[in-house]
Coordinates of C-alpha atoms and ligand atoms in Angstrom, one line a residue:
M1 CA 16.6 -29.0 61.5
E2 CA 13.2 -27.7 60.4
F3 CA 9.9 -29.3 60.2
R4 CA 7.6 -28.1 57.4
F5 CA 3.9 -28.8 57.1
C6 CA 1.5 -27.8 54.4
S7 CA -2.1 -28.8 53.7
L8 CA -2.4 -29.1 49.9
S9 CA -6.1 -29.7 50.0
S10 CA -8.6 -30.7 52.7
G11 CA -12.3 -31.6 52.5
S12 CA -14.5 -34.3 50.8
S13 CA -13.3 -33.4 47.4
G14 CA -9.8 -34.5 48.3
N15 CA -7.3 -34.7 51.1
S16 CA -3.6 -34.5 51.0
L17 CA -0.9 -32.9 53.1
Y18 CA 2.8 -32.6 52.9
I19 CA 5.5 -32.8 55.5
E20 CA 9.3 -32.2 55.1
T21 CA 12.1 -32.7 57.4
D22 CA 15.9 -32.8 56.9
R23 CA 15.7 -36.3 55.4
M24 CA 12.1 -36.9 54.6
K25 CA 9.4 -35.7 52.1
V26 CA 6.2 -37.3 53.0
L27 CA 2.7 -37.1 51.7
V28 CA -0.1 -37.9 54.1
D29 CA -3.1 -39.1 51.9
G30 CA -3.4 -38.5 48.2
G31 CA -7.1 -38.0 47.7
L32 CA -7.0 -36.1 44.4
S33 CA -5.8 -37.1 41.0
G34 CA -2.1 -37.6 40.6
K35 CA -1.9 -34.6 38.3
R36 CA -3.6 -32.4 40.7
I37 CA -1.3 -33.4 43.6
E38 CA 1.7 -32.8 41.4
K39 CA 0.5 -29.2 40.6
L40 CA -0.2 -28.6 44.3
L41 CA 3.2 -29.8 45.3
S42 CA 4.9 -27.7 42.7
S43 CA 2.9 -24.7 43.8
I44 CA 4.8 -24.9 47.1
G45 CA 8.2 -25.7 45.5
A46 CA 8.0 -29.5 46.3
C47 CA 8.7 -32.1 43.7
P48 CA 6.7 -35.4 43.5
K49 CA 9.7 -37.1 42.2
E50 CA 11.4 -36.5 45.5
L51 CA 8.6 -37.9 47.8
S52 CA 10.0 -40.4 50.3
C53 CA 6.7 -42.0 50.8
I54 CA 2.9 -41.7 51.3
L55 CA 1.1 -42.4 54.5
V56 CA -2.6 -43.4 54.2
T57 CA -5.1 -42.7 57.1
H58 CA -8.0 -44.8 55.6
E59 CA -9.3 -46.1 52.3
H60 CA -12.0 -43.6 51.4
I61 CA -11.6 -42.2 47.9
D62 CA -11.2 -38.6 49.1
H63 CA -7.9 -39.8 50.8
V64 CA -6.5 -42.3 48.3
R65 CA -7.6 -41.3 44.8
G66 CA -4.1 -40.4 43.4
V67 CA -2.0 -42.7 45.7
G68 CA -1.7 -45.6 43.4
V69 CA -0.9 -43.4 40.4
L70 CA 1.9 -41.5 42.3
S71 CA 3.4 -44.7 43.6
R72 CA 3.6 -46.2 40.2
R73 CA 4.8 -43.1 38.5
Y74 CA 7.5 -42.2 41.0
D75 CA 8.2 -45.6 42.5
I76 CA 7.0 -44.3 46.0
P77 CA 6.4 -46.6 49.0
I78 CA 2.9 -46.5 50.6
Y79 CA 2.4 -47.0 54.4
A80 CA -0.9 -48.2 55.7
N81 CA -2.2 -50.8 58.1
E82 CA -3.4 -54.2 56.9
D83 CA -7.1 -53.6 56.9
T84 CA -6.7 -50.3 55.0
W85 CA -4.4 -52.1 52.4
M86 CA -7.3 -54.7 52.0
G87 CA -9.8 -51.9 51.7
M88 CA -7.9 -49.8 49.1
Q89 CA -6.4 -52.5 47.0
N90 CA -9.1 -52.4 44.4
I91 CA -9.3 -48.6 44.5
I92 CA -5.5 -47.7 44.0
G93 CA -4.6 -50.6 41.7
E94 CA -1.5 -52.6 41.5
I95 CA 1.4 -51.5 43.6
R96 CA 5.0 -52.9 43.4
E97 CA 5.7 -55.4 46.1
K98 CA 8.6 -53.4 47.5
N99 CA 6.4 -50.4 47.8
I100 CA 3.8 -52.1 50.0
K101 CA 4.6 -51.1 53.6
I102 CA 2.3 -52.5 56.4
I103 CA 2.2 -50.6 59.7
K104 CA 0.4 -51.6 62.9
T105 CA -2.2 -49.3 64.5
G106 CA -1.2 -48.3 67.9
E107 CA 2.6 -49.0 67.3
Y108 CA 5.4 -46.5 66.7
F109 CA 7.3 -46.9 63.5
Q110 CA 10.4 -45.0 62.4
L111 CA 10.4 -43.2 59.1
G112 CA 13.7 -41.6 58.4
D113 CA 14.2 -39.1 61.1
M114 CA 10.6 -39.2 62.4
D115 CA 8.8 -41.4 64.9
I116 CA 5.3 -41.9 64.0
L117 CA 2.4 -43.2 65.9
P118 CA -0.8 -44.4 63.9
F119 CA -3.6 -44.3 66.4
S120 CA -7.3 -45.6 66.1
I121 CA -10.0 -43.1 65.2
F122 CA -13.8 -43.5 65.0
H123 CA -14.9 -43.5 61.4
D124 CA -16.7 -45.9 59.0
A125 CA -13.7 -47.3 57.3
A126 CA -11.8 -50.7 57.8
D127 CA -9.1 -49.5 60.4
P128 CA -8.9 -45.7 60.2
V129 CA -6.0 -43.9 61.9
G130 CA -4.8 -40.4 62.9
Y131 CA -1.1 -39.9 62.8
C132 CA 1.0 -38.4 65.7
I133 CA 4.4 -37.3 64.2
N134 CA 7.6 -36.8 66.3
Y135 CA 10.5 -35.1 65.0
K136 CA 13.2 -34.0 67.4
N137 CA 11.3 -31.9 70.0
I138 CA 8.4 -31.4 67.7
K139 CA 5.2 -33.1 67.7
A140 CA 2.5 -32.7 65.1
S141 CA -1.0 -34.5 65.2
I142 CA -3.2 -35.2 62.3
I143 CA -6.8 -36.2 63.2
T144 CA -9.6 -35.9 60.7
D145 CA -12.4 -38.2 59.7
T146 CA -13.5 -39.2 63.2
G147 CA -17.0 -39.2 64.9
W148 CA -15.5 -38.4 68.2
V149 CA -12.3 -38.1 70.2
N150 CA -12.0 -40.1 73.3
D151 CA -9.7 -39.4 76.3
N152 CA -7.1 -41.9 74.9
M153 CA -6.8 -39.9 71.6
K154 CA -6.6 -36.7 73.5
D155 CA -3.7 -38.1 75.6
I156 CA -1.9 -39.1 72.4
I157 CA -2.3 -35.8 70.7
K158 CA -1.8 -33.5 73.7
G159 CA 1.4 -31.5 73.8
S160 CA 1.7 -31.1 70.0
S161 CA 3.1 -28.0 68.4
L162 CA 0.7 -28.4 65.4
Y163 CA -2.7 -29.8 65.3
F164 CA -4.4 -30.7 62.0
I165 CA -7.9 -31.3 63.3
E166 CA -11.3 -31.8 61.6
A167 CA -14.0 -29.3 62.0
N168 CA -16.4 -30.9 59.6
H169 CA -19.8 -29.4 59.9
D170 CA -22.1 -27.1 61.9
V171 CA -24.7 -29.4 63.6
K172 CA -27.6 -27.0 62.9
M173 CA -26.6 -26.6 59.2
L174 CA -26.3 -30.2 58.8
K175 CA -29.6 -31.0 60.4
E176 CA -31.5 -28.3 58.5
G177 CA -29.6 -28.9 55.2
R178 CA -30.6 -31.0 52.2
Y179 CA -28.6 -34.0 52.7
P180 CA -30.7 -37.2 52.8
W181 CA -31.4 -38.5 56.4
H182 CA -29.2 -41.6 56.2
L183 CA -26.3 -39.4 55.3
K184 CA -26.9 -36.9 58.1
K185 CA -27.1 -39.9 60.5
R186 CA -23.9 -41.2 59.2
I187 CA -22.0 -37.9 59.6
L188 CA -23.5 -37.2 63.1
S189 CA -22.8 -40.8 64.3
T190 CA -19.7 -41.6 66.5
R191 CA -18.1 -43.2 63.3
G192 CA -18.8 -40.1 61.1
H193 CA -17.1 -36.7 61.3
L194 CA -16.3 -34.1 63.9
S195 CA -18.5 -31.1 64.3
N196 CA -17.2 -27.5 64.8
Y197 CA -18.3 -27.5 68.4
D198 CA -16.8 -30.9 69.2
S199 CA -13.5 -30.0 67.6
G200 CA -13.5 -26.8 69.6
R201 CA -14.3 -28.8 72.8
V202 CA -11.4 -31.2 72.2
L203 CA -9.0 -28.3 71.5
S204 CA -10.1 -26.3 74.5
E205 CA -9.2 -29.3 76.6
I206 CA -5.7 -29.8 75.4
L207 CA -4.4 -26.5 74.2
T208 CA -2.1 -24.5 76.5
G209 CA -1.7 -21.3 74.5
N210 CA 2.1 -21.8 74.1
G211 CA 2.1 -20.7 70.4
E212 CA 0.5 -23.9 69.0
I213 CA -0.5 -23.9 65.4
V214 CA -4.1 -25.2 64.8
L215 CA -5.4 -25.9 61.4
L216 CA -9.1 -26.8 61.1
A217 CA -9.5 -29.3 58.4
H218 CA -12.0 -31.3 56.4
L219 CA -14.6 -28.6 56.4
S220 CA -17.8 -29.6 54.6
E221 CA -18.8 -27.4 51.7
E222 CA -22.5 -28.1 52.2
N223 CA -22.8 -28.1 56.0
N224 CA -20.2 -25.5 57.2
R225 CA -18.7 -22.2 56.5
P226 CA -15.1 -21.3 57.1
S227 CA -16.1 -18.3 59.3
L228 CA -18.5 -20.3 61.4
A229 CA -16.0 -23.1 61.9
Y230 CA -13.4 -20.5 62.8
E231 CA -15.6 -18.5 65.3
T232 CA -17.1 -21.6 66.9
V233 CA -13.8 -23.1 67.7
K234 CA -12.3 -19.8 68.8
E235 CA -15.2 -19.3 71.2
C236 CA -14.5 -22.7 72.7
I237 CA -10.8 -22.0 73.2
E238 CA -11.3 -18.5 74.5
K239 CA -13.7 -19.8 77.1
Q240 CA -10.7 -21.5 78.6
G241 CA -8.9 -18.2 79.0
I242 CA -6.7 -18.7 76.0
S243 CA -6.4 -15.7 73.6
V244 CA -6.6 -17.0 70.1
N245 CA -4.0 -15.5 67.8
K246 CA -2.2 -14.0 70.6
E247 CA -1.3 -17.2 72.4
L248 CA -1.7 -19.6 69.5
N249 CA -2.3 -19.5 65.8
L250 CA -5.7 -20.7 64.6
S251 CA -6.4 -21.1 60.9
L252 CA -8.2 -23.1 58.3
A253 CA -7.1 -25.7 55.7
H254 CA -8.6 -25.0 52.3
R255 CA -10.4 -27.2 49.7
N256 CA -8.4 -27.6 46.5
R257 CA -5.7 -25.2 47.5
S258 CA -2.6 -25.3 49.7
T259 CA -2.2 -23.5 53.0
T260 CA 1.0 -21.6 53.7
V261 CA 3.9 -23.9 54.5
Y262 CA 4.3 -23.8 58.3
T263 CA 7.8 -24.0 59.5
L264 CA 8.5 -25.4 63.0
Ligands
LIG1 ZN1 -12.5 -37.8 54.3
LIG2 ZN1 -13.4 -40.9 55.5

Protein backbone atom coordinates (compact mmCIF):
# COMPACT_ATOMS: atom_id res chain seq x y z
CA MET A 1 0.00 0.00 0.00
CA GLU A 2 3.01 2.23 -0.30
CA PHE A 3 4.26 4.57 -2.95
CA ARG A 4 8.02 4.89 -3.28
CA PHE A 5 9.78 7.61 -5.19
CA CYS A 6 13.47 8.09 -5.87
CA SER A 7 15.39 10.37 -8.21
CA LEU A 8 18.29 8.32 -9.56
CA SER A 9 19.92 11.25 -11.32
CA SER A 10 18.75 14.71 -12.32
CA GLY A 11 20.34 17.36 -14.54
CA SER A 12 21.57 17.85 -18.08
CA SER A 13 24.04 14.96 -17.70
CA GLY A 14 21.12 12.55 -17.37
CA ASN A 15 17.67 12.24 -15.88
CA SER A 16 15.99 9.17 -14.48
CA LEU A 17 13.67 8.50 -11.59
CA TYR A 18 12.12 5.43 -10.10
CA ILE A 19 8.61 4.85 -8.76
CA GLU A 20 7.36 1.73 -7.02
CA THR A 21 3.89 0.72 -5.90
CA ASP A 22 2.37 -2.61 -4.85
CA ARG A 23 2.16 -3.76 -8.43
CA MET A 24 4.42 -1.53 -10.49
CA LYS A 25 8.10 -0.65 -10.83
CA VAL A 26 8.41 2.27 -13.18
CA LEU A 27 11.27 4.28 -14.55
CA VAL A 28 10.47 7.82 -15.67
CA ASP A 29 13.06 8.75 -18.30
CA GLY A 30 16.36 6.97 -18.73
CA GLY A 31 18.84 9.65 -19.73
CA LEU A 32 22.02 7.87 -18.65
CA SER A 33 23.72 4.80 -20.10
CA GLY A 34 21.93 1.52 -19.52
CA LYS A 35 24.82 0.39 -17.30
CA ARG A 36 24.70 3.53 -15.18
CA ILE A 37 20.95 3.22 -14.67
CA GLU A 38 21.37 -0.42 -13.66
CA LYS A 39 23.99 0.62 -11.10
CA LEU A 40 21.83 3.40 -9.71
CA LEU A 41 18.84 1.07 -9.46
CA SER A 42 20.80 -1.56 -7.61
CA SER A 43 22.16 1.13 -5.26
CA ILE A 44 18.61 1.53 -3.96
CA GLY A 45 17.89 -2.19 -3.95
CA ALA A 46 15.84 -2.16 -7.17
CA CYS A 47 16.39 -4.53 -10.03
CA PRO A 48 16.28 -3.49 -13.72
CA LYS A 49 14.98 -6.95 -14.61
CA GLU A 50 11.83 -6.26 -12.62
CA LEU A 51 10.96 -2.93 -14.26
CA SER A 52 7.33 -2.87 -15.43
CA CYS A 53 7.88 -0.07 -17.94
CA ILE A 54 9.63 3.18 -18.81
CA LEU A 55 7.75 6.48 -19.21
CA VAL A 56 9.37 9.15 -21.35
CA THR A 57 8.80 12.90 -20.93
CA HIS A 58 10.49 14.03 -24.15
CA GLU A 59 13.13 12.94 -26.64
CA HIS A 60 16.13 14.99 -25.50
CA ILE A 61 19.21 12.83 -25.02
CA ASP A 62 19.50 13.60 -21.29
CA HIS A 63 16.13 11.82 -20.90
CA VAL A 64 16.37 8.89 -23.32
CA ARG A 65 20.04 7.88 -23.57
CA GLY A 66 19.58 4.43 -21.97
CA VAL A 67 15.91 3.82 -22.72
CA GLY A 68 16.40 1.66 -25.83
CA VAL A 69 19.20 -0.42 -24.32
CA LEU A 70 17.16 -1.21 -21.20
CA SER A 71 14.05 -2.02 -23.21
CA ARG A 72 15.95 -4.45 -25.43
CA ARG A 73 17.98 -5.99 -22.63
CA TYR A 74 15.07 -6.63 -20.26
CA ASP A 75 12.10 -6.63 -22.64
CA ILE A 76 10.56 -3.49 -21.09
CA PRO A 77 7.64 -1.57 -22.61
CA ILE A 78 8.21 2.14 -23.28
CA TYR A 79 5.39 4.69 -22.94
CA ALA A 80 5.52 8.00 -24.82
CA ASN A 81 3.24 10.10 -26.98
CA GLU A 82 3.36 9.81 -30.74
CA ASP A 83 5.49 12.87 -31.48
CA THR A 84 8.00 11.87 -28.82
CA TRP A 85 8.18 8.41 -30.40
CA MET A 86 8.90 10.04 -33.77
CA GLY A 87 11.54 12.27 -32.19
CA MET A 88 13.35 9.55 -30.28
CA GLN A 89 13.19 6.65 -32.73
CA ASN A 90 16.61 7.32 -34.23
CA ILE A 91 18.16 7.97 -30.85
CA ILE A 92 16.98 4.90 -28.95
CA GLY A 93 17.13 2.40 -31.83
CA GLU A 94 14.92 -0.54 -32.70
CA ILE A 95 12.25 -1.40 -30.13
CA ARG A 96 10.14 -4.56 -30.18
CA GLU A 97 6.68 -3.85 -31.54
CA LYS A 98 4.95 -5.06 -28.37
CA ASN A 99 7.05 -2.69 -26.26
CA ILE A 100 5.97 0.43 -28.17
CA LYS A 101 3.19 1.98 -26.09
CA ILE A 102 1.63 5.18 -27.37
CA ILE A 103 -0.10 7.51 -24.93
CA LYS A 104 -1.99 10.73 -25.57
CA THR A 105 -1.01 14.06 -24.06
CA GLY A 106 -3.84 15.37 -21.87
CA GLU A 107 -5.51 11.96 -21.44
CA TYR A 108 -5.35 9.77 -18.35
CA PHE A 109 -4.14 6.24 -18.79
CA GLN A 110 -4.01 3.37 -16.37
CA LEU A 111 -0.71 1.77 -15.53
CA GLY A 112 -1.27 -1.17 -13.20
CA ASP A 113 -2.51 0.35 -9.95
CA MET A 114 -1.78 3.95 -11.01
CA ASP A 115 -3.71 6.53 -12.99
CA ILE A 116 -1.39 8.79 -14.91
CA LEU A 117 -1.95 12.06 -16.69
CA PRO A 118 0.68 13.21 -19.19
CA PHE A 119 0.22 16.97 -19.54
CA SER A 120 1.74 19.52 -21.91
CA ILE A 121 4.71 21.57 -20.81
CA PHE A 122 6.63 24.35 -22.57
CA HIS A 123 9.93 23.11 -23.93
CA ASP A 124 11.73 22.91 -27.27
CA ALA A 125 10.91 19.27 -27.96
CA ALA A 126 8.28 17.58 -30.18
CA ASP A 127 5.51 17.11 -27.57
CA PRO A 128 7.09 17.31 -24.11
CA VAL A 129 5.03 16.33 -21.06
CA GLY A 130 5.01 16.36 -17.30
CA TYR A 131 3.39 13.46 -15.46
CA CYS A 132 0.81 13.59 -12.74
CA ILE A 133 0.66 10.21 -11.02
CA ASN A 134 -2.28 9.10 -8.90
CA TYR A 135 -2.03 6.09 -6.65
CA LYS A 136 -4.83 5.49 -4.13
CA ASN A 137 -5.05 8.82 -2.28
CA ILE A 138 -1.52 9.84 -3.25
CA LYS A 139 -0.70 12.24 -6.03
CA ALA A 140 2.82 12.95 -7.28
CA SER A 141 3.75 15.46 -9.96
CA ILE A 142 6.80 15.48 -12.18
CA ILE A 143 7.49 18.70 -13.98
CA THR A 144 10.92 19.49 -15.41
CA ASP A 145 12.16 20.94 -18.70
CA THR A 146 9.58 23.67 -19.00
CA GLY A 147 10.14 27.35 -19.74
CA TRP A 148 7.12 28.35 -17.73
CA VAL A 149 4.21 26.96 -15.76
CA ASN A 150 0.79 28.32 -16.72
CA ASP A 151 -2.39 28.28 -14.66
CA ASN A 152 -3.64 25.10 -16.28
CA MET A 153 -0.48 23.27 -15.28
CA LYS A 154 -0.72 24.65 -11.74
CA ASP A 155 -4.29 23.34 -11.52
CA ILE A 156 -3.16 19.90 -12.67
CA ILE A 157 -0.31 19.52 -10.19
CA LYS A 158 -2.00 21.26 -7.24
CA GLY A 159 -2.77 19.02 -4.26
CA SER A 160 0.17 16.68 -4.78
CA SER A 161 1.90 14.99 -1.87
CA LEU A 162 5.15 15.10 -3.79
CA TYR A 163 6.42 17.62 -6.31
CA PHE A 164 9.42 16.89 -8.48
CA ILE A 165 9.93 20.29 -10.02
CA GLU A 166 12.67 21.97 -11.99
CA ALA A 167 14.82 24.74 -10.51
CA ASN A 168 17.25 24.91 -13.41
CA HIS A 169 19.16 28.15 -13.13
CA ASP A 170 19.71 31.40 -11.39
CA VAL A 171 18.87 34.08 -13.93
CA LYS A 172 21.76 36.33 -12.91
CA MET A 173 24.31 33.50 -13.02
CA LEU A 174 23.03 32.46 -16.44
CA LYS A 175 23.07 35.98 -17.88
CA GLU A 176 26.55 36.71 -16.56
CA GLY A 177 27.90 33.22 -17.24
CA ARG A 178 29.96 31.93 -20.14
CA TYR A 179 27.22 30.26 -22.19
CA PRO A 180 26.90 31.62 -25.74
CA TRP A 181 24.06 34.07 -26.21
CA HIS A 182 21.88 31.73 -28.32
CA LEU A 183 22.01 29.13 -25.54
CA LYS A 184 21.21 31.70 -22.86
CA LYS A 185 18.29 32.85 -24.96
CA ARG A 186 17.06 29.28 -25.36
CA ILE A 187 17.22 28.52 -21.65
CA LEU A 188 15.54 31.82 -20.69
CA SER A 189 12.75 31.45 -23.27
CA THR A 190 9.26 30.19 -22.47
CA ARG A 191 10.27 26.91 -24.15
CA GLY A 192 13.48 26.53 -22.18
CA HIS A 193 13.97 25.83 -18.49
CA LEU A 194 12.47 27.06 -15.23
CA SER A 195 14.58 29.39 -13.09
CA ASN A 196 14.93 29.06 -9.32
CA TYR A 197 12.75 32.09 -8.82
CA ASP A 198 10.01 30.96 -11.19
CA SER A 199 10.02 27.55 -9.57
CA GLY A 200 9.68 29.18 -6.15
CA ARG A 201 6.84 31.38 -7.39
CA VAL A 202 4.90 28.42 -8.76
CA LEU A 203 5.40 26.44 -5.55
CA SER A 204 4.40 29.39 -3.37
CA GLU A 205 1.09 29.53 -5.22
CA ILE A 206 0.19 25.87 -4.82
CA LEU A 207 1.76 24.58 -1.60
CA THR A 208 -0.33 24.42 1.56
CA GLY A 209 2.27 23.28 4.09
CA ASN A 210 0.57 20.00 4.88
CA GLY A 211 3.76 17.97 4.82
CA GLU A 212 4.33 17.95 1.08
CA ILE A 213 7.65 16.67 -0.25
CA VAL A 214 9.27 19.06 -2.71
CA LEU A 215 12.27 17.94 -4.70
CA LEU A 216 14.04 20.58 -6.78
CA ALA A 217 15.28 19.02 -9.98
CA HIS A 218 17.33 19.48 -13.17
CA LEU A 219 19.72 21.99 -11.57
CA SER A 220 22.24 23.40 -14.02
CA GLU A 221 25.85 22.65 -13.15
CA GLU A 222 27.03 25.83 -14.83
CA ASN A 223 24.30 28.33 -13.97
CA ASN A 224 23.16 27.32 -10.51
CA ARG A 225 24.31 26.22 -7.10
CA PRO A 226 22.34 23.80 -4.93
CA SER A 227 22.37 26.20 -1.97
CA LEU A 228 21.19 29.08 -4.16
CA ALA A 229 18.33 27.05 -5.65
CA TYR A 230 17.30 25.89 -2.19
CA GLU A 231 17.43 29.34 -0.59
CA THR A 232 15.65 31.11 -3.45
CA VAL A 233 12.77 28.65 -3.45
CA LYS A 234 12.63 28.56 0.36
CA GLU A 235 12.33 32.34 0.48
CA CYS A 236 9.45 32.34 -2.02
CA ILE A 237 7.56 29.69 -0.06
CA GLU A 238 8.17 31.31 3.33
CA LYS A 239 6.84 34.62 1.99
CA GLN A 240 3.50 32.81 1.90
CA GLY A 241 3.75 32.11 5.62
CA ILE A 242 4.67 28.45 5.23
CA SER A 243 7.60 27.26 7.30
CA VAL A 244 9.88 25.13 5.13
CA ASN A 245 11.07 21.97 6.86
CA LYS A 246 8.42 22.32 9.55
CA GLU A 247 5.34 22.25 7.38
CA LEU A 248 6.88 20.63 4.33
CA ASN A 249 10.03 18.86 3.21
CA LEU A 250 12.16 20.76 0.69
CA SER A 251 15.22 19.07 -0.77
CA LEU A 252 17.28 18.69 -3.93
CA ALA A 253 17.66 15.97 -6.56
CA HIS A 254 21.32 15.34 -7.33
CA ARG A 255 23.33 14.89 -10.48
CA ASN A 256 24.54 11.34 -11.01
CA ARG A 257 23.48 9.98 -7.66
CA SER A 258 20.20 8.99 -6.17
CA THR A 259 18.19 10.75 -3.50
CA THR A 260 16.81 8.88 -0.54
CA VAL A 261 13.81 6.74 -1.37
CA TYR A 262 10.74 8.71 -0.32
CA THR A 263 7.94 6.54 0.98
CA LEU A 264 4.43 7.93 0.98
ZN1 LIG B 1 16.44 17.80 -19.64
ZN1 LIG C 1 14.86 18.82 -22.49
